[in-house]
mmCIF file of C-alpha atoms in Angstrom:
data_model
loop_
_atom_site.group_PDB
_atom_site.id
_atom_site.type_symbol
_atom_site.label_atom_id
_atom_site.label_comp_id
_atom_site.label_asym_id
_atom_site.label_seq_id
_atom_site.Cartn_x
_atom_site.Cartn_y
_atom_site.Cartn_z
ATOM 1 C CA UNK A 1 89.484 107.455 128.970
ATOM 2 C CA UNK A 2 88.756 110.020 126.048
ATOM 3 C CA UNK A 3 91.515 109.188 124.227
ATOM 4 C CA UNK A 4 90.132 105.774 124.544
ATOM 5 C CA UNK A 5 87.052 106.414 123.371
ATOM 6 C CA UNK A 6 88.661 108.743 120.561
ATOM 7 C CA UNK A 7 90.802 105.821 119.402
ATOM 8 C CA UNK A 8 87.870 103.517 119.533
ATOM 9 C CA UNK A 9 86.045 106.107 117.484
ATOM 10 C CA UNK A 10 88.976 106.383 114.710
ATOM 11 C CA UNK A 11 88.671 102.747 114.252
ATOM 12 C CA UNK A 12 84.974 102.294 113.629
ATOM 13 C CA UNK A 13 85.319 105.474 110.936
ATOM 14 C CA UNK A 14 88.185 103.213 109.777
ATOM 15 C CA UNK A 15 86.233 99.920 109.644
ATOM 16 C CA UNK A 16 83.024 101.494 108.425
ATOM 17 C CA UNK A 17 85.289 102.827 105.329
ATOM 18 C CA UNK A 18 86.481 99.883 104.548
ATOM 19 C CA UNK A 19 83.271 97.875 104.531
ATOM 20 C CA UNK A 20 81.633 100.912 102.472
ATOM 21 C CA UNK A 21 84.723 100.504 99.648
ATOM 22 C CA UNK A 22 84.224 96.782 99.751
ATOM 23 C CA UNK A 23 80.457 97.174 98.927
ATOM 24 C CA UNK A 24 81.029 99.767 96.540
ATOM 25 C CA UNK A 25 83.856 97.607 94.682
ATOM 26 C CA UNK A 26 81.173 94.695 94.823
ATOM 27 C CA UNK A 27 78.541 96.898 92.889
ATOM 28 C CA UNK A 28 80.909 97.951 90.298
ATOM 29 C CA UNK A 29 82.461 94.408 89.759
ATOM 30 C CA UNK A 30 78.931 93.070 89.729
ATOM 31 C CA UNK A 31 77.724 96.277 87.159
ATOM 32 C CA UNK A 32 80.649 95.685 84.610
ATOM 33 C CA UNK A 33 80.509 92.175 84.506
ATOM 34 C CA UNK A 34 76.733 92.240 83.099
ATOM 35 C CA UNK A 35 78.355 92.479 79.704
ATOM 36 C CA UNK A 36 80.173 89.491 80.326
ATOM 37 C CA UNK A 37 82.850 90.207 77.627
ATOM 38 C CA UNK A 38 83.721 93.155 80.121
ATOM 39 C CA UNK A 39 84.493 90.307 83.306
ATOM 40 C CA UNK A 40 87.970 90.693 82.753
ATOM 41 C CA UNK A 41 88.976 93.937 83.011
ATOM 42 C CA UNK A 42 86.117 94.563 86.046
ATOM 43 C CA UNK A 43 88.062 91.326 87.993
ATOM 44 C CA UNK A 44 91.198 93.307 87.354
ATOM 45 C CA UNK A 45 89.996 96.832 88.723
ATOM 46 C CA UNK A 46 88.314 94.827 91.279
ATOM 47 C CA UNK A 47 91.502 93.279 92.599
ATOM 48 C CA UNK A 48 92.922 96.772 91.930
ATOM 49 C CA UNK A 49 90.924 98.019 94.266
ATOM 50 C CA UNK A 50 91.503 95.298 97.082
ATOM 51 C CA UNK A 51 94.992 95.514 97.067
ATOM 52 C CA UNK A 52 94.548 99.199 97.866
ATOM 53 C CA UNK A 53 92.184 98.755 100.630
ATOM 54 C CA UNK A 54 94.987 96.325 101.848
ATOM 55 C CA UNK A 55 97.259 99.123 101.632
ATOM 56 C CA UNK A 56 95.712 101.562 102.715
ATOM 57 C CA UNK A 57 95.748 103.794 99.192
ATOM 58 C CA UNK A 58 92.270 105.141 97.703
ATOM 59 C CA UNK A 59 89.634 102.296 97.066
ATOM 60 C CA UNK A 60 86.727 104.093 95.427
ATOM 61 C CA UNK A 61 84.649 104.157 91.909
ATOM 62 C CA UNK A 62 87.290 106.581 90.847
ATOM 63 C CA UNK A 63 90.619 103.954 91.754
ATOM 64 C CA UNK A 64 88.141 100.589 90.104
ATOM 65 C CA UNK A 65 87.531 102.576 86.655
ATOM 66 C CA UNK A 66 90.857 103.897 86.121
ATOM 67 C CA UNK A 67 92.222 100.510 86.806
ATOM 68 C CA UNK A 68 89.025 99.117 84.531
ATOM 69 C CA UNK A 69 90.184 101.522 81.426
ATOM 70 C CA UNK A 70 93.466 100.667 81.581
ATOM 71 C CA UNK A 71 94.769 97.930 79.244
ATOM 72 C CA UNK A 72 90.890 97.738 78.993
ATOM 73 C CA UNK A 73 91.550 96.188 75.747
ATOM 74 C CA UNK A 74 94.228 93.205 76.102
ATOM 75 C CA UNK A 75 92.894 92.258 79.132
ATOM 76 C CA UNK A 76 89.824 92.068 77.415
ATOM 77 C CA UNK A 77 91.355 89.857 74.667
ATOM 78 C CA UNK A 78 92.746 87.663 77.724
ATOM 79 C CA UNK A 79 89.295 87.009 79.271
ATOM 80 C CA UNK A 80 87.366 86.283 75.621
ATOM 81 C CA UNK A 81 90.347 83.403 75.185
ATOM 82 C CA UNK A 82 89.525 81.486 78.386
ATOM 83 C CA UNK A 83 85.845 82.107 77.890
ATOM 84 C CA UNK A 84 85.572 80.632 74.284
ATOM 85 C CA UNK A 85 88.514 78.015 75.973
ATOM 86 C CA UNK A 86 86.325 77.301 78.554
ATOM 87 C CA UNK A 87 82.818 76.992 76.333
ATOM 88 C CA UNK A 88 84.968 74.778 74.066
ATOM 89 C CA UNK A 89 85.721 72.369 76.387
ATOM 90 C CA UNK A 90 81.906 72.337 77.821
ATOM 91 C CA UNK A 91 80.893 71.464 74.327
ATOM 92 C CA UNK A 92 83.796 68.767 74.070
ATOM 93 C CA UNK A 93 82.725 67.690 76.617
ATOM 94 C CA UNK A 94 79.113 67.156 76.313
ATOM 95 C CA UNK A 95 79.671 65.712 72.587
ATOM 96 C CA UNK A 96 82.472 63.437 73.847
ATOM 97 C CA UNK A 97 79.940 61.750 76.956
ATOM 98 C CA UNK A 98 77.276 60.846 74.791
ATOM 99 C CA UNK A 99 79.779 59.010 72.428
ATOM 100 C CA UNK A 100 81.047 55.616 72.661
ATOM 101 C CA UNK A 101 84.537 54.734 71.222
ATOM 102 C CA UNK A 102 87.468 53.206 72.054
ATOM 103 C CA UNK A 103 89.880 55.602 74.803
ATOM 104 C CA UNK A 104 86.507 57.631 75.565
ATOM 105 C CA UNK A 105 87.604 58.020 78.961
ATOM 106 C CA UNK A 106 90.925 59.083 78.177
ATOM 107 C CA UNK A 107 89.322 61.874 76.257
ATOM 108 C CA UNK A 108 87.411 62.752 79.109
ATOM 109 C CA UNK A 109 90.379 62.207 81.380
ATOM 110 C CA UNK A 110 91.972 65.118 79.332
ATOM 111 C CA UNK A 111 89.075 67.497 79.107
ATOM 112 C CA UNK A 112 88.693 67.640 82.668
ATOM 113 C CA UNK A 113 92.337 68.236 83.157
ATOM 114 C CA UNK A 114 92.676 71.010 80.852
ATOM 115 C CA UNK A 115 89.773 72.604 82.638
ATOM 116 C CA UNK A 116 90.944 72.505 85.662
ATOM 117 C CA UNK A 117 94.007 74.122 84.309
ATOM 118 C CA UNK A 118 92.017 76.540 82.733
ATOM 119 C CA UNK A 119 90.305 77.631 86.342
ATOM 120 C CA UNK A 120 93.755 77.738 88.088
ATOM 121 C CA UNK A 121 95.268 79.947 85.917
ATOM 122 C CA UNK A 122 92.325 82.256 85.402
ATOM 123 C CA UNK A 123 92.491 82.616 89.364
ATOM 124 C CA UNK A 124 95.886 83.816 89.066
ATOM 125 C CA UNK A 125 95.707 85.643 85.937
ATOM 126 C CA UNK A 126 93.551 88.824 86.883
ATOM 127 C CA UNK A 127 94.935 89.313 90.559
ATOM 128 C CA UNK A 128 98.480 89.343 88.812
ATOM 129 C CA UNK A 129 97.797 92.323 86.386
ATOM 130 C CA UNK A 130 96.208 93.850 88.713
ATOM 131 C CA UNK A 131 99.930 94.074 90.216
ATOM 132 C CA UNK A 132 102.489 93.632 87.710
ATOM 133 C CA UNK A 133 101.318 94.864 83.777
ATOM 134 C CA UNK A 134 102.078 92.372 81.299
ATOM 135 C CA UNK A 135 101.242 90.750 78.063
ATOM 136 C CA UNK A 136 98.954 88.219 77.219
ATOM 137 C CA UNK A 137 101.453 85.925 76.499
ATOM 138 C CA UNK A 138 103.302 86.702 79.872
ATOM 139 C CA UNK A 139 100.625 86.675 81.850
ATOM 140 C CA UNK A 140 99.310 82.891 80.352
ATOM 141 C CA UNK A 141 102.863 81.388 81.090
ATOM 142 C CA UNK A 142 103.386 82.817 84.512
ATOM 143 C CA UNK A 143 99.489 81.767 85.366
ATOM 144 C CA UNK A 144 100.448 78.492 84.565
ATOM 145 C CA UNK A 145 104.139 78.529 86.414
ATOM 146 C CA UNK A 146 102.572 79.721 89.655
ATOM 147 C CA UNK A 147 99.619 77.445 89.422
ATOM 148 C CA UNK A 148 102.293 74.783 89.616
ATOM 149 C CA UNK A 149 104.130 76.105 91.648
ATOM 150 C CA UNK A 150 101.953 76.786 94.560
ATOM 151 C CA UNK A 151 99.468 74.328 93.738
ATOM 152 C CA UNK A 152 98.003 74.070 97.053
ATOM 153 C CA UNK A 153 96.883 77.692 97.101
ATOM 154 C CA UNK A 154 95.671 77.612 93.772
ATOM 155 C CA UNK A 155 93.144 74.909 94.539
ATOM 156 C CA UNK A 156 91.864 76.723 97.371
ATOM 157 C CA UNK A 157 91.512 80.237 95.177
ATOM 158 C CA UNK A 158 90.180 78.236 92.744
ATOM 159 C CA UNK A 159 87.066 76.468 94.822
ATOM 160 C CA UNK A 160 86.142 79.683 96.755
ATOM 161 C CA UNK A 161 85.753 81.096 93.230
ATOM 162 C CA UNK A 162 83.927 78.922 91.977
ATOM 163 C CA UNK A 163 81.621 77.961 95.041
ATOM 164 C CA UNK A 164 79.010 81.038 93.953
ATOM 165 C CA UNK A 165 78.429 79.072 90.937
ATOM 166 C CA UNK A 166 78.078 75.378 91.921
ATOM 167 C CA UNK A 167 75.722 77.000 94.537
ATOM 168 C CA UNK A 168 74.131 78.220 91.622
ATOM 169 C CA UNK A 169 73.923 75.458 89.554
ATOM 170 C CA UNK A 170 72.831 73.113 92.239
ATOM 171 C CA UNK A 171 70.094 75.162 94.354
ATOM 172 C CA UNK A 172 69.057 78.347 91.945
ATOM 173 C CA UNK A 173 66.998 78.690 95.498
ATOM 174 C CA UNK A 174 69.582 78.524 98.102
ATOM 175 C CA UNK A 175 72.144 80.768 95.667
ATOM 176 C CA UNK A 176 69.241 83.641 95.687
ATOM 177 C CA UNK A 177 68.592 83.597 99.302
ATOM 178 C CA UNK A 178 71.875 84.907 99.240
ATOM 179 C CA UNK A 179 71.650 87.154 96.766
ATOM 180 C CA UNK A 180 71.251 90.201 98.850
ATOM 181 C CA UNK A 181 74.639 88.780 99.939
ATOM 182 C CA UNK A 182 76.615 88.849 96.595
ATOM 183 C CA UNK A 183 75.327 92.122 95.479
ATOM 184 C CA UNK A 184 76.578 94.100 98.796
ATOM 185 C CA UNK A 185 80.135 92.155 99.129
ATOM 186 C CA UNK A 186 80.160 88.415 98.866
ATOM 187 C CA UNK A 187 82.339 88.679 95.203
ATOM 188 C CA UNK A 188 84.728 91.579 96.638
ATOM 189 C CA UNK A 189 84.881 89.232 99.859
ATOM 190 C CA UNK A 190 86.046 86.097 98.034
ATOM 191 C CA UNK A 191 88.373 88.733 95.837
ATOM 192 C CA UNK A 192 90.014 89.713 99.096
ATOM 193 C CA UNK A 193 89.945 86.201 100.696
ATOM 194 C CA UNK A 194 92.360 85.331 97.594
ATOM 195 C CA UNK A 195 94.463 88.880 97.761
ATOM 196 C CA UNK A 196 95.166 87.673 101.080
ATOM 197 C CA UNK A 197 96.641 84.329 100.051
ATOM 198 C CA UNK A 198 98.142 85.193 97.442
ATOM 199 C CA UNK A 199 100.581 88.042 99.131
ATOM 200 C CA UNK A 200 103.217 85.965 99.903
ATOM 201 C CA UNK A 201 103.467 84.715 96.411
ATOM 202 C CA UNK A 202 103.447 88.086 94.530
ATOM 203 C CA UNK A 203 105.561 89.878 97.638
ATOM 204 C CA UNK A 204 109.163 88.201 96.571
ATOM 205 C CA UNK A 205 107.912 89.581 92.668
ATOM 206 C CA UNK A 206 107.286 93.666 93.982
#
């Protein structure tokens, strides 16, 4: 019985760990995305920090900023291309609908595609250098060769990314009666949520 209860007691301390890195990783993700330029290289340290928790190496402030400093820069660079991409394509967008002209549709037809290939690949992008270093260039092409590949996954990464923000956009109200919820974990959640699928398509890669 007391090596029950000692066994039991190991697992809570285990459990309570993990749910205290999780919240911690949340802050810090949440913290060093305020910049918003910054979003890039906090996803990256924040999936850095994930896959550690899944295997059972340090997760803590220490693990996320080391991982956040380094290749700070190009990943940096990375992020500032697919937000100007992405605003780009807003404005195209938004110009294009208020237009009338012959193949308006078709214009539209493509805007929406190349977003959506924008959001798969930028839910690919930062989990993969979190794993495997690489250059910009690199680390566009194989976003976009495993988006293709294992399409199915990427759609669901991609709408459990983006469901914080359509909440957001359409009930401000119902997004910040969660709020308490994304500050303490709801962002490192979703980031583990896709860690998790996405193991068997970076394991054949380690």
């Amino acid at each position: 019985m007391k090596q029950k209860s000692t066994f039991a007691s190991e697992a809570m301390v285990t459990w309570c760990g993990r749910i205290v890195s999780v919240v911690v990783t949340n802050l810090l993700w949440v913290l060093c995305c305020l910049p918003v330029i910054t979003a890039g290289a906090a996803t990256k340290a924040m999936y850095h920090n994930i896959y550690c928790l899944l295997q059972d190496e340090e997760c803590s402030a220490r693990s996320f900023f080391k991982a956040f400093r380094a290749d700070c820069g190009r990943t940096t660079a990375l992020w500032s291309v697919i937000l100007v991409a992405g605003v780009a394509l807003l404005a195209d967008y938004y110009l294009v609908a208020y237009m009338n002209f012959p193949g308006r549709m078709v214009v539209i037809g493509l805007i929406f595609f190349v977003g959506a290939l924008l959001v798969f690949v930028s839910g690919l992008i930062f989990p993969m250098l979190s794993q495997f270093p690489m250059s910009v260039k690199d680390a566009a092409i194989n976003g976009v060769l495993l988006s293709i590949a294992h399409l199915p996954k990427v759609l669901l990464i991609s709408a459990v990314n983006l469901l914080p923000w359509v909440l957001l956009l359409v009930s401000t109200k119902w997004f910040l009666m969660f709020g308490i919820f994304w500050l303490l974990g709801g962002f490192a959640l979703i980031g583990l949520y896709n860690a998790k699928l996405l193991e068997p398509v970076f394991s054949p890669y380690r």
